[in-house]
Amino acid sequence: ADIAAGKASSMMCAACHGANGIAIVPMYPNLAGQNAAYLESALKAYKSQERKGGSAAMMWGMAASLNDESIANLAAYYSSLSPTGK
Amino acid sequence: ADIAAGKASSMMCAACHGANGIAIVPMYPNLAGQNAAYLESALKAYKSQERKGGSAAMMWGMAASLNDESIANLAAYYSSLSPTGK
């Protein structure tokens, strides 16, 4: 996967998940240092709208515009960030 | 929430999410240092089975036995762990 491409497409994610992958509000998950395979699985579950509950519906819109390649790149990018956000 | 009670009830979680909250396989999420409010929301979405997709179904069984209090305690416990697992 292409981490730089993931970073480039992460602008819309950063609004809630933070520029460093630490979420701006505790209701949203931190993504920094999360496992890439899990992130891909989660993004695909949002894209297919199988993942419901909590603020899931907001993510449906976010994931709808992503294809498998951008999902892999985003997952690799956030997984590459330090879990502490520093 | 009661972090010690959360730790006590986390034995079954540790099998997949690791004793230190770092998942044993990349398909499962790390929980260490994750936001407590998000973890509560996720656990409730598994309990209600609203959250589907990926390995979600495995979590339905895990969450089924939890009540709101144990969910809050588990969320507080994992949120209190260092995100790097050390």
CSV table of N, CA, C and O in Angstrom, one decimal, chain A residues 34-35, chain B residues 16-18 20-31:
chain,number,residue,atom,x,y,z
A,34,GLN,N,-3.1,1.9,14.8
A,34,GLN,CA,-4.1,0.8,14.7
A,34,GLN,C,-3.7,-0.2,13.7
A,34,GLN,O,-2.9,0.1,12.8
A,35,ASN,N,-4.1,-1.4,13.8
A,35,ASN,CA,-3.7,-2.5,12.8
A,35,ASN,C,-4.3,-2.2,11.5
A,35,ASN,O,-5.5,-2.0,11.4
B,16,CYS,N,-7.7,-12.3,22.5
B,16,CYS,CA,-7.5,-11.8,21.1
B,16,CYS,C,-6.9,-10.4,21.1
B,16,CYS,O,-6.1,-10.1,20.3
B,17,HIS,N,-7.2,-9.6,22.1
B,17,HIS,CA,-6.8,-8.2,22.2
B,17,HIS,C,-5.5,-8.1,23.0
B,17,HIS,O,-5.0,-6.9,23.1
B,18,GLY,N,-5.0,-9.2,23.5
B,18,GLY,CA,-3.7,-9.1,24.2
B,18,GLY,C,-3.8,-8.7,25.6
B,18,GLY,O,-4.7,-7.9,25.9
B,20,ASN,N,-2.0,-6.7,27.1
B,20,ASN,CA,-1.7,-5.3,27.2
B,20,ASN,C,-2.5,-4.5,26.2
B,20,ASN,O,-2.2,-3.3,26.0
B,21,GLY,N,-3.5,-5.1,25.6
B,21,GLY,CA,-4.4,-4.3,24.8
B,21,GLY,C,-3.9,-4.1,23.3
B,21,GLY,O,-4.5,-3.4,22.5
B,22,ILE,N,-2.8,-4.8,23.0
B,22,ILE,CA,-2.3,-4.8,21.6
B,22,ILE,C,-2.7,-6.2,21.0
B,22,ILE,O,-2.3,-7.2,21.5
B,23,ALA,N,-3.5,-6.1,20.0
B,23,ALA,CA,-4.1,-7.4,19.4
B,23,ALA,C,-3.1,-8.4,19.0
B,23,ALA,O,-2.0,-8.0,18.5
B,24,ILE,N,-3.4,-9.7,19.2
B,24,ILE,CA,-2.4,-10.7,18.8
B,24,ILE,C,-2.4,-10.9,17.3
B,24,ILE,O,-1.4,-11.5,16.8
B,25,VAL,N,-3.4,-10.5,16.6
B,25,VAL,CA,-3.3,-10.6,15.1
B,25,VAL,C,-3.8,-9.3,14.5
B,25,VAL,O,-4.6,-8.7,15.1
B,26,PRO,N,-3.2,-8.9,13.4
B,26,PRO,CA,-3.6,-7.6,12.8
B,26,PRO,C,-5.0,-7.4,12.4
B,26,PRO,O,-5.5,-6.3,12.1
B,27,MET,N,-5.7,-8.6,12.3
B,27,MET,CA,-7.1,-8.5,11.9
B,27,MET,C,-8.0,-7.8,13.0
B,27,MET,O,-9.1,-7.3,12.8
B,28,TYR,N,-7.5,-7.9,14.3
B,28,TYR,CA,-8.3,-7.4,15.4
B,28,TYR,C,-7.7,-6.1,15.8
B,28,TYR,O,-6.5,-5.9,15.7
B,29,PRO,N,-8.5,-5.2,16.4
B,29,PRO,CA,-8.0,-3.9,16.7
B,29,PRO,C,-7.2,-3.9,18.1
B,29,PRO,O,-7.5,-4.7,19.0
B,30,ASN,N,-6.2,-3.0,18.1
B,30,ASN,CA,-5.6,-2.7,19.4
B,30,ASN,C,-6.6,-1.9,20.2
B,30,ASN,O,-7.3,-1.1,19.6
B,31,LEU,N,-6.7,-2.1,21.5
B,31,LEU,CA,-7.6,-1.4,22.3
B,31,LEU,C,-6.9,-0.5,23.3
B,31,LEU,O,-7.5,0.5,23.9
